[in-house]
Amino acid sequence: MKITIGAHLSIAKGYLKASQEAYDMGANTFQFFSRNPRGGSIRKFDQKEADDWNSYMQEHQFGEVLAHAPYTLNMASSKEEVRDFAYRAFSEDLERLSQLPCTLYNFHPGSHTGDGVQTGVSRITEILNKTLFKEQKVIVLLETMAGKGTEIGRSFEEIAEIIAKTQLNEKLGVCLDTCHTYCAGYDIKNNLDDVLEEFDKIIGLNRLKALHLNDTKNDYQTNKDRHEILGNGFLGIETFVEIIKNKHINQLPMFLETPNDFNGYAREVAFLKGVAAALS
Ligand code: FE
Ligand code: FE
Ligand code: ZN
């Protein structure tokens, strides 16, 4: 069986270079920051670069690549200037991605910074309702969060509520992060099928569009968010073997965000592809 697997890579040297790096590590996709993760500015590009990138990915049979919004983007903040940046960056990213061969855009729903989940959810959906548009081909993914601090998206219910309150919600999907989900209190280590069943009941598995594969430095239900190399954390390597074996999710694009260099990512990619290949 073939899987779509890659890692989070830097696009500092361009989209094409990042694709070549992905290919060199044995991957057939990758994730990148839509803009500088801490600051704000968006990377310049020209049409030729986008075309070259697109042909390279076609020639090398890449799956869908994933753009990740910056961490500073917080639609749920109590501060108006923070929400304002979120609005501007998000709409600019959506527009930019429509010029690129990238149809998945992942973001952290946000932190309500003390104002409560309901207020936070309203602020998020207000911005989504202002920015999503009918003609967009990009699917926006809400990432499942660990629930550190006042993070929204720690439960499937919170994600489902955002989706329900967004008018153009055919443009919304979900990216499940294994580290976050486990630390938020979903036992994907011992009961992956039950968790997916719950996901299906509350959100709908048809909404699940991508996976972030990360082991975790913290245990179950700790609401902490620190990634670990696959097999070196509390989830353990067997969890990832089970994910690759699971028919409900093993055809989704998967992205590693583990603390690794090129060789570390290459090892994880090779391992997961090996598990998939053995499934025939
Ligand atoms: Fe993320
Ligand atoms: Fe993630
Ligand atoms: Zn994380």
PDB file of C-alpha atoms and ligand atoms in Angstrom:
ATOM      1  CA  MET A   1       0.000   0.000   0.000  1.00  0.00           C
ATOM      2  CA  LYS A   2       1.140   3.517  -0.796  1.00  0.00           C
ATOM      3  CA  ILE A   3       0.900   6.334   1.730  1.00  0.00           C
ATOM      4  CA  THR A   4       1.231  10.094   1.369  1.00  0.00           C
ATOM      5  CA  ILE A   5       3.895  11.088   3.842  1.00  0.00           C
ATOM      6  CA  GLY A   6       6.158  14.070   4.423  1.00  0.00           C
ATOM      7  CA  ALA A   7       7.589  16.408   7.032  1.00  0.00           C
ATOM      8  CA  HIS A   8       7.452  20.060   7.937  1.00  0.00           C
ATOM      9  CA  LEU A   9      10.130  21.776   5.849  1.00  0.00           C
ATOM     10  CA  SER A  10      11.448  25.293   5.411  1.00  0.00           C
ATOM     11  CA  ILE A  11      10.589  27.142   2.203  1.00  0.00           C
ATOM     12  CA  ALA A  12      13.311  29.745   2.838  1.00  0.00           C
ATOM     13  CA  LYS A  13      15.024  28.574  -0.360  1.00  0.00           C
ATOM     14  CA  GLY A  14      11.806  28.285  -2.306  1.00  0.00           C
ATOM     15  CA  TYR A  15       8.950  25.844  -2.835  1.00  0.00           C
ATOM     16  CA  LEU A  16      10.849  23.847  -5.442  1.00  0.00           C
ATOM     17  CA  LYS A  17      13.881  23.352  -3.186  1.00  0.00           C
ATOM     18  CA  ALA A  18      11.605  22.184  -0.374  1.00  0.00           C
ATOM     19  CA  SER A  19       9.973  19.666  -2.729  1.00  0.00           C
ATOM     20  CA  GLN A  20      13.378  18.356  -3.772  1.00  0.00           C
ATOM     21  CA  GLU A  21      14.344  18.025  -0.130  1.00  0.00           C
ATOM     22  CA  ALA A  22      11.124  16.117   0.509  1.00  0.00           C
ATOM     23  CA  TYR A  23      11.795  13.799  -2.393  1.00  0.00           C
ATOM     24  CA  ASP A  24      15.385  13.235  -1.271  1.00  0.00           C
ATOM     25  CA  MET A  25      14.164  12.085   2.147  1.00  0.00           C
ATOM     26  CA  GLY A  26      11.819   9.567   0.533  1.00  0.00           C
ATOM     27  CA  ALA A  27       8.697  11.659   1.054  1.00  0.00           C
ATOM     28  CA  ASN A  28       5.955  12.474  -1.448  1.00  0.00           C
ATOM     29  CA  THR A  29       4.541  15.560   0.238  1.00  0.00           C
ATOM     30  CA  PHE A  30       5.566  18.193   2.806  1.00  0.00           C
ATOM     31  CA  GLN A  31       4.204  20.908   5.036  1.00  0.00           C
ATOM     32  CA  PHE A  32       5.464  24.491   5.122  1.00  0.00           C
ATOM     33  CA  PHE A  33       4.653  27.731   6.919  1.00  0.00           C
ATOM     34  CA  SER A  34       2.516  29.982   4.747  1.00  0.00           C
ATOM     35  CA  ARG A  35       4.588  32.870   6.129  1.00  0.00           C
ATOM     36  CA  ASN A  36       7.174  33.468   8.812  1.00  0.00           C
ATOM     37  CA  PRO A  37       5.821  31.469  11.809  1.00  0.00           C
ATOM     38  CA  ARG A  38       6.470  34.165  14.421  1.00  0.00           C
ATOM     39  CA  GLY A  39       6.318  37.366  12.468  1.00  0.00           C
ATOM     40  CA  GLY A  40       4.065  38.226   9.653  1.00  0.00           C
ATOM     41  CA  SER A  41       5.468  38.719   6.219  1.00  0.00           C
ATOM     42  CA  ILE A  42       4.516  36.471   3.337  1.00  0.00           C
ATOM     43  CA  ARG A  43       7.111  34.991   1.018  1.00  0.00           C
ATOM     44  CA  LYS A  44       7.375  36.538  -2.436  1.00  0.00           C
ATOM     45  CA  PHE A  45       7.133  34.245  -5.443  1.00  0.00           C
ATOM     46  CA  ASP A  46       6.701  34.505  -9.180  1.00  0.00           C
ATOM     47  CA  GLN A  47       4.506  32.516 -11.527  1.00  0.00           C
ATOM     48  CA  LYS A  48       7.460  30.627 -12.995  1.00  0.00           C
ATOM     49  CA  GLU A  49       8.394  29.356  -9.560  1.00  0.00           C
ATOM     50  CA  ALA A  50       4.839  28.169  -8.968  1.00  0.00           C
ATOM     51  CA  ASP A  51       4.799  26.411 -12.362  1.00  0.00           C
ATOM     52  CA  ASP A  52       8.179  24.737 -11.803  1.00  0.00           C
ATOM     53  CA  TRP A  53       7.051  23.609  -8.384  1.00  0.00           C
ATOM     54  CA  ASN A  54       3.851  22.209  -9.796  1.00  0.00           C
ATOM     55  CA  SER A  55       5.611  20.246 -12.572  1.00  0.00           C
ATOM     56  CA  TYR A  56       8.164  18.863 -10.141  1.00  0.00           C
ATOM     57  CA  MET A  57       5.437  17.549  -7.870  1.00  0.00           C
ATOM     58  CA  GLN A  58       3.545  16.006 -10.774  1.00  0.00           C
ATOM     59  CA  GLU A  59       6.651  14.315 -12.162  1.00  0.00           C
ATOM     60  CA  HIS A  60       7.476  12.893  -8.758  1.00  0.00           C
ATOM     61  CA  GLN A  61       3.896  11.866  -7.967  1.00  0.00           C
ATOM     62  CA  PHE A  62       3.451  14.016  -4.927  1.00  0.00           C
ATOM     63  CA  GLY A  63       0.262  13.984  -2.922  1.00  0.00           C
ATOM     64  CA  GLU A  64      -1.347  17.136  -1.553  1.00  0.00           C
ATOM     65  CA  VAL A  65       1.009  19.537   0.244  1.00  0.00           C
ATOM     66  CA  LEU A  66      -0.119  21.424   3.328  1.00  0.00           C
ATOM     67  CA  ALA A  67       0.407  25.075   4.223  1.00  0.00           C
ATOM     68  CA  HIS A  68       0.448  25.847   7.952  1.00  0.00           C
ATOM     69  CA  ALA A  69      -0.612  29.292   9.181  1.00  0.00           C
ATOM     70  CA  PRO A  70       1.777  31.134  11.541  1.00  0.00           C
ATOM     71  CA  TYR A  71       1.519  30.470  15.282  1.00  0.00           C
ATOM     72  CA  THR A  72       0.889  34.156  15.934  1.00  0.00           C
ATOM     73  CA  LEU A  73      -2.405  33.958  14.068  1.00  0.00           C
ATOM     74  CA  ASN A  74      -5.044  33.982  16.813  1.00  0.00           C
ATOM     75  CA  MET A  75      -8.594  34.665  15.674  1.00  0.00           C
ATOM     76  CA  ALA A  76      -9.949  34.197  19.208  1.00  0.00           C
ATOM     77  CA  SER A  77      -7.762  36.723  21.053  1.00  0.00           C
ATOM     78  CA  SER A  78      -9.286  39.360  23.313  1.00  0.00           C
ATOM     79  CA  LYS A  79      -6.976  41.915  21.693  1.00  0.00           C
ATOM     80  CA  GLU A  80      -8.438  43.589  18.673  1.00  0.00           C
ATOM     81  CA  GLU A  81      -5.064  44.155  16.977  1.00  0.00           C
ATOM     82  CA  VAL A  82      -4.290  40.423  17.278  1.00  0.00           C
ATOM     83  CA  ARG A  83      -7.619  39.503  15.683  1.00  0.00           C
ATOM     84  CA  ASP A  84      -6.999  42.113  13.050  1.00  0.00           C
ATOM     85  CA  PHE A  85      -3.652  40.576  12.129  1.00  0.00           C
ATOM     86  CA  ALA A  86      -5.334  37.148  12.073  1.00  0.00           C
ATOM     87  CA  TYR A  87      -7.972  38.437   9.691  1.00  0.00           C
ATOM     88  CA  ARG A  88      -5.497  40.104   7.346  1.00  0.00           C
ATOM     89  CA  ALA A  89      -2.933  37.279   7.356  1.00  0.00           C
ATOM     90  CA  PHE A  90      -5.591  34.606   6.901  1.00  0.00           C
ATOM     91  CA  SER A  91      -7.276  36.289   3.949  1.00  0.00           C
ATOM     92  CA  GLU A  92      -3.935  37.140   2.350  1.00  0.00           C
ATOM     93  CA  ASP A  93      -2.800  33.514   2.773  1.00  0.00           C
ATOM     94  CA  LEU A  94      -6.017  32.192   1.234  1.00  0.00           C
ATOM     95  CA  GLU A  95      -5.551  34.433  -1.764  1.00  0.00           C
ATOM     96  CA  ARG A  96      -1.865  33.540  -2.136  1.00  0.00           C
ATOM     97  CA  LEU A  97      -2.494  29.800  -1.868  1.00  0.00           C
ATOM     98  CA  SER A  98      -5.026  29.993  -4.680  1.00  0.00           C
ATOM     99  CA  GLN A  99      -2.098  30.955  -6.954  1.00  0.00           C
ATOM    100  CA  LEU A 100      -0.049  27.970  -5.812  1.00  0.00           C
ATOM    101  CA  PRO A 101      -0.442  24.199  -6.231  1.00  0.00           C
ATOM    102  CA  CYS A 102      -1.587  23.880  -2.625  1.00  0.00           C
ATOM    103  CA  THR A 103      -5.153  23.159  -1.630  1.00  0.00           C
ATOM    104  CA  LEU A 104      -4.814  22.509   2.111  1.00  0.00           C
ATOM    105  CA  TYR A 105      -4.336  25.299   4.659  1.00  0.00           C
ATOM    106  CA  ASN A 106      -4.100  24.368   8.339  1.00  0.00           C
ATOM    107  CA  PHE A 107      -4.477  26.752  11.276  1.00  0.00           C
ATOM    108  CA  HIS A 108      -4.758  26.613  15.063  1.00  0.00           C
ATOM    109  CA  PRO A 109      -8.311  27.680  15.904  1.00  0.00           C
ATOM    110  CA  GLY A 110      -6.958  30.057  18.535  1.00  0.00           C
ATOM    111  CA  SER A 111      -6.796  30.872  22.256  1.00  0.00           C
ATOM    112  CA  HIS A 112      -9.595  32.840  23.895  1.00  0.00           C
ATOM    113  CA  THR A 113      -7.123  34.441  26.354  1.00  0.00           C
ATOM    114  CA  GLY A 114      -9.569  34.281  29.254  1.00  0.00           C
ATOM    115  CA  ASP A 115     -12.839  35.319  27.621  1.00  0.00           C
ATOM    116  CA  GLY A 116     -14.272  31.794  27.461  1.00  0.00           C
ATOM    117  CA  VAL A 117     -14.789  29.207  24.743  1.00  0.00           C
ATOM    118  CA  GLN A 118     -18.096  30.645  23.507  1.00  0.00           C
ATOM    119  CA  THR A 119     -16.672  34.112  22.932  1.00  0.00           C
ATOM    120  CA  GLY A 120     -13.606  32.564  21.327  1.00  0.00           C
ATOM    121  CA  VAL A 121     -15.679  30.436  18.981  1.00  0.00           C
ATOM    122  CA  SER A 122     -17.746  33.484  17.947  1.00  0.00           C
ATOM    123  CA  ARG A 123     -14.599  35.454  17.175  1.00  0.00           C
ATOM    124  CA  ILE A 124     -13.195  32.584  15.095  1.00  0.00           C
ATOM    125  CA  THR A 125     -16.375  32.081  13.097  1.00  0.00           C
ATOM    126  CA  GLU A 126     -16.766  35.829  12.571  1.00  0.00           C
ATOM    127  CA  ILE A 127     -13.394  35.905  10.801  1.00  0.00           C
ATOM    128  CA  LEU A 128     -14.060  32.671   8.897  1.00  0.00           C
ATOM    129  CA  ASN A 129     -17.378  34.077   7.736  1.00  0.00           C
ATOM    130  CA  LYS A 130     -15.634  37.213   6.480  1.00  0.00           C
ATOM    131  CA  THR A 131     -12.798  35.443   4.667  1.00  0.00           C
ATOM    132  CA  LEU A 132     -13.949  32.151   3.169  1.00  0.00           C
ATOM    133  CA  PHE A 133     -15.310  32.545  -0.326  1.00  0.00           C
ATOM    134  CA  LYS A 134     -17.299  30.374  -2.693  1.00  0.00           C
ATOM    135  CA  GLU A 135     -14.713  30.127  -5.483  1.00  0.00           C
ATOM    136  CA  GLN A 136     -11.794  29.138  -3.254  1.00  0.00           C
ATOM    137  CA  LYS A 137     -10.283  25.736  -3.977  1.00  0.00           C
ATOM    138  CA  VAL A 138      -8.337  25.721  -0.730  1.00  0.00           C
ATOM    139  CA  ILE A 139      -9.769  23.634   2.092  1.00  0.00           C
ATOM    140  CA  VAL A 140      -9.089  25.230   5.462  1.00  0.00           C
ATOM    141  CA  LEU A 141      -8.193  22.758   8.193  1.00  0.00           C
ATOM    142  CA  LEU A 142      -8.871  23.285  11.884  1.00  0.00           C
ATOM    143  CA  GLU A 143      -6.114  21.552  13.850  1.00  0.00           C
ATOM    144  CA  THR A 144      -7.029  19.498  16.913  1.00  0.00           C
ATOM    145  CA  MET A 145      -5.232  21.094  19.854  1.00  0.00           C
ATOM    146  CA  ALA A 146      -3.709  19.855  23.125  1.00  0.00           C
ATOM    147  CA  GLY A 147      -5.657  22.409  25.154  1.00  0.00           C
ATOM    148  CA  LYS A 148      -2.742  24.227  26.687  1.00  0.00           C
ATOM    149  CA  GLY A 149      -3.695  27.526  28.274  1.00  0.00           C
ATOM    150  CA  THR A 150      -6.949  28.743  26.748  1.00  0.00           C
ATOM    151  CA  GLU A 151      -6.601  26.919  23.431  1.00  0.00           C
ATOM    152  CA  ILE A 152      -9.813  26.200  21.565  1.00  0.00           C
ATOM    153  CA  GLY A 153     -10.030  22.943  19.631  1.00  0.00           C
ATOM    154  CA  ARG A 154      -9.104  20.664  22.528  1.00  0.00           C
ATOM    155  CA  SER A 155     -12.306  18.686  22.052  1.00  0.00           C
ATOM    156  CA  PHE A 156     -14.102  17.394  18.985  1.00  0.00           C
ATOM    157  CA  GLU A 157     -17.183  19.286  20.198  1.00  0.00           C
ATOM    158  CA  GLU A 158     -15.363  22.625  20.006  1.00  0.00           C
ATOM    159  CA  ILE A 159     -14.203  21.887  16.464  1.00  0.00           C
ATOM    160  CA  ALA A 160     -17.708  20.770  15.479  1.00  0.00           C
ATOM    161  CA  GLU A 161     -19.156  23.997  16.864  1.00  0.00           C
ATOM    162  CA  ILE A 162     -16.829  26.137  14.778  1.00  0.00           C
ATOM    163  CA  ILE A 163     -17.805  24.149  11.690  1.00  0.00           C
ATOM    164  CA  ALA A 164     -21.509  24.418  12.493  1.00  0.00           C
ATOM    165  CA  LYS A 165     -21.337  28.197  12.919  1.00  0.00           C
ATOM    166  CA  THR A 166     -19.416  28.818   9.701  1.00  0.00           C
ATOM    167  CA  GLN A 167     -21.597  29.585   6.710  1.00  0.00           C
ATOM    168  CA  LEU A 168     -19.321  28.249   3.949  1.00  0.00           C
ATOM    169  CA  ASN A 169     -18.357  25.210   5.948  1.00  0.00           C
ATOM    170  CA  GLU A 170     -17.931  23.048   2.859  1.00  0.00           C
ATOM    171  CA  LYS A 171     -14.532  24.815   2.801  1.00  0.00           C
ATOM    172  CA  LEU A 172     -13.603  23.475   6.260  1.00  0.00           C
ATOM    173  CA  GLY A 173     -11.888  20.264   7.261  1.00  0.00           C
ATOM    174  CA  VAL A 174      -9.844  18.978  10.189  1.00  0.00           C
ATOM    175  CA  CYS A 175      -6.204  18.049  10.692  1.00  0.00           C
ATOM    176  CA  LEU A 176      -5.715  15.603  13.540  1.00  0.00           C
ATOM    177  CA  ASP A 177      -2.438  16.018  15.417  1.00  0.00           C
ATOM    178  CA  THR A 178      -1.560  12.807  17.273  1.00  0.00           C
ATOM    179  CA  CYS A 179       0.459  14.547  20.014  1.00  0.00           C
ATOM    180  CA  HIS A 180      -2.211  17.171  20.663  1.00  0.00           C
ATOM    181  CA  THR A 181      -5.116  14.757  20.517  1.00  0.00           C
ATOM    182  CA  TYR A 182      -3.559  12.324  22.980  1.00  0.00           C
ATOM    183  CA  CYS A 183      -2.545  15.073  25.414  1.00  0.00           C
ATOM    184  CA  ALA A 184      -6.043  16.547  25.121  1.00  0.00           C
ATOM    185  CA  GLY A 185      -7.455  13.259  26.420  1.00  0.00           C
ATOM    186  CA  TYR A 186      -8.257  11.075  23.424  1.00  0.00           C
ATOM    187  CA  ASP A 187      -6.605   7.708  23.895  1.00  0.00           C
ATOM    188  CA  ILE A 188      -5.387   6.985  20.386  1.00  0.00           C
ATOM    189  CA  LYS A 189      -2.687   4.791  21.922  1.00  0.00           C
ATOM    190  CA  ASN A 190      -5.031   2.161  23.344  1.00  0.00           C
ATOM    191  CA  ASN A 191      -8.332   2.883  21.591  1.00  0.00           C
ATOM    192  CA  LEU A 192      -7.681   4.383  18.166  1.00  0.00           C
ATOM    193  CA  ASP A 193     -10.872   2.935  16.718  1.00  0.00           C
ATOM    194  CA  ASP A 194     -13.018   4.325  19.537  1.00  0.00           C
ATOM    195  CA  VAL A 195     -11.496   7.783  19.100  1.00  0.00           C
ATOM    196  CA  LEU A 196     -12.153   7.695  15.357  1.00  0.00           C
ATOM    197  CA  GLU A 197     -15.701   6.551  16.013  1.00  0.00           C
ATOM    198  CA  GLU A 198     -16.197   9.477  18.357  1.00  0.00           C
ATOM    199  CA  PHE A 199     -14.671  11.805  15.774  1.00  0.00           C
ATOM    200  CA  ASP A 200     -17.094  10.430  13.231  1.00  0.00           C
ATOM    201  CA  LYS A 201     -20.090  10.925  15.514  1.00  0.00           C
ATOM    202  CA  ILE A 202     -19.221  14.480  16.537  1.00  0.00           C
ATOM    203  CA  ILE A 203     -17.453  15.953  13.509  1.00  0.00           C
ATOM    204  CA  GLY A 204     -17.775  13.358  10.738  1.00  0.00           C
ATOM    205  CA  LEU A 205     -14.802  11.411   9.389  1.00  0.00           C
ATOM    206  CA  ASN A 206     -15.431  12.935   5.957  1.00  0.00           C
ATOM    207  CA  ARG A 207     -14.074  16.195   7.444  1.00  0.00           C
ATOM    208  CA  LEU A 208     -10.746  14.625   8.348  1.00  0.00           C
ATOM    209  CA  LYS A 209      -8.296  15.697   5.627  1.00  0.00           C
ATOM    210  CA  ALA A 210      -4.799  15.363   7.102  1.00  0.00           C
ATOM    211  CA  LEU A 211      -2.776  13.968   9.999  1.00  0.00           C
ATOM    212  CA  HIS A 212       0.117  15.423  11.951  1.00  0.00           C
ATOM    213  CA  LEU A 213       2.190  12.465  13.123  1.00  0.00           C
ATOM    214  CA  ASN A 214       4.061  13.346  16.303  1.00  0.00           C
ATOM    215  CA  ASP A 215       5.003  11.419  19.382  1.00  0.00           C
ATOM    216  CA  THR A 216       4.716  13.376  22.638  1.00  0.00           C
ATOM    217  CA  LYS A 217       7.080  14.369  25.444  1.00  0.00           C
ATOM    218  CA  ASN A 218       4.076  14.478  27.791  1.00  0.00           C
ATOM    219  CA  ASP A 219       1.584  11.868  28.896  1.00  0.00           C
ATOM    220  CA  TYR A 220      -2.114  11.396  28.244  1.00  0.00           C
ATOM    221  CA  GLN A 221      -4.467  14.210  29.371  1.00  0.00           C
ATOM    222  CA  THR A 222      -1.672  16.622  30.269  1.00  0.00           C
ATOM    223  CA  ASN A 223      -2.906  19.343  27.868  1.00  0.00           C
ATOM    224  CA  LYS A 224       0.698  19.960  26.902  1.00  0.00           C
ATOM    225  CA  ASP A 225       2.104  20.446  23.434  1.00  0.00           C
ATOM    226  CA  ARG A 226       5.640  19.209  22.998  1.00  0.00           C
ATOM    227  CA  HIS A 227       6.374  16.889  20.120  1.00  0.00           C
ATOM    228  CA  GLU A 228       8.761  13.946  20.259  1.00  0.00           C
ATOM    229  CA  ILE A 229      10.432  11.697  17.690  1.00  0.00           C
ATOM    230  CA  LEU A 230       8.198   8.735  16.767  1.00  0.00           C
ATOM    231  CA  GLY A 231       8.798   5.925  19.242  1.00  0.00           C
ATOM    232  CA  ASN A 232      10.649   8.071  21.794  1.00  0.00           C
ATOM    233  CA  GLY A 233       7.582   9.487  23.514  1.00  0.00           C
ATOM    234  CA  PHE A 234       4.465   8.476  25.434  1.00  0.00           C
ATOM    235  CA  LEU A 235       2.586   7.312  22.333  1.00  0.00           C
ATOM    236  CA  GLY A 236       5.232   4.800  21.285  1.00  0.00           C
ATOM    237  CA  ILE A 237       5.991   3.424  17.839  1.00  0.00           C
ATOM    238  CA  GLU A 238       3.125   0.895  17.930  1.00  0.00           C
ATOM    239  CA  THR A 239       0.597   3.764  17.830  1.00  0.00           C
ATOM    240  CA  PHE A 240       2.002   4.873  14.476  1.00  0.00           C
ATOM    241  CA  VAL A 241       2.041   1.331  13.126  1.00  0.00           C
ATOM    242  CA  GLU A 242      -1.659   1.097  13.998  1.00  0.00           C
ATOM    243  CA  ILE A 243      -2.375   4.420  12.266  1.00  0.00           C
ATOM    244  CA  ILE A 244      -0.723   3.180   9.069  1.00  0.00           C
ATOM    245  CA  LYS A 245      -2.770  -0.010   9.303  1.00  0.00           C
ATOM    246  CA  ASN A 246      -6.059   1.805   9.914  1.00  0.00           C
ATOM    247  CA  LYS A 247      -8.219   1.841   6.775  1.00  0.00           C
ATOM    248  CA  HIS A 248     -10.216   4.871   7.906  1.00  0.00           C
ATOM    249  CA  ILE A 249      -7.198   7.169   7.954  1.00  0.00           C
ATOM    250  CA  ASN A 250      -4.250   5.611   6.142  1.00  0.00           C
ATOM    251  CA  GLN A 251      -5.029   7.273   2.836  1.00  0.00           C
ATOM    252  CA  LEU A 252      -4.875  10.776   4.319  1.00  0.00           C
ATOM    253  CA  PRO A 253      -1.788  12.936   3.755  1.00  0.00           C
ATOM    254  CA  MET A 254       0.466  12.620   6.829  1.00  0.00           C
ATOM    255  CA  PHE A 255       2.964  15.182   8.062  1.00  0.00           C
ATOM    256  CA  LEU A 256       5.753  14.755  10.595  1.00  0.00           C
ATOM    257  CA  GLU A 257       6.396  17.676  12.951  1.00  0.00           C
ATOM    258  CA  THR A 258       8.851  15.794  15.091  1.00  0.00           C
ATOM    259  CA  PRO A 259      12.053  17.384  16.460  1.00  0.00           C
ATOM    260  CA  ASN A 260      14.293  16.043  13.706  1.00  0.00           C
ATOM    261  CA  ASP A 261      16.889  16.945  11.132  1.00  0.00           C
ATOM    262  CA  PHE A 262      16.817  15.688   7.528  1.00  0.00           C
ATOM    263  CA  ASN A 263      18.156  12.235   8.442  1.00  0.00           C
ATOM    264  CA  GLY A 264      15.731  11.842  11.318  1.00  0.00           C
ATOM    265  CA  TYR A 265      12.788  12.644   9.060  1.00  0.00           C
ATOM    266  CA  ALA A 266      14.153  10.290   6.400  1.00  0.00           C
ATOM    267  CA  ARG A 267      14.267   7.486   8.975  1.00  0.00           C
ATOM    268  CA  GLU A 268      10.678   8.109  10.086  1.00  0.00           C
ATOM    269  CA  VAL A 269       9.435   8.302   6.500  1.00  0.00           C
ATOM    270  CA  ALA A 270      11.241   5.041   5.638  1.00  0.00           C
ATOM    271  CA  PHE A 271       9.823   3.328   8.690  1.00  0.00           C
ATOM    272  CA  LEU A 272       6.221   4.331   7.968  1.00  0.00           C
ATOM    273  CA  LYS A 273       6.536   3.465   4.270  1.00  0.00           C
ATOM    274  CA  GLY A 274       7.926   0.100   5.314  1.00  0.00           C
ATOM    275  CA  VAL A 275       4.905  -0.577   7.489  1.00  0.00           C
ATOM    276  CA  ALA A 276       2.601   0.417   4.619  1.00  0.00           C
ATOM    277  CA  ALA A 277       4.475  -1.704   2.069  1.00  0.00           C
ATOM    278  CA  ALA A 278       4.114  -4.778   4.265  1.00  0.00           C
ATOM    279  CA  LEU A 279       0.345  -4.349   4.159  1.00  0.00           C
ATOM    280  CA  SER A 280       0.444  -5.033   0.396  1.00  0.00           C
TER     281      SER A 280
HETATM  282 FE    FE B   1       0.068  23.110  14.191  1.00  0.00          FE
HETATM  283 FE    FE B   2       0.461  19.891  14.526  1.00  0.00          FE
HETATM  284 ZN    ZN B   3       2.021  20.906  18.477  1.00  0.00          ZN
END
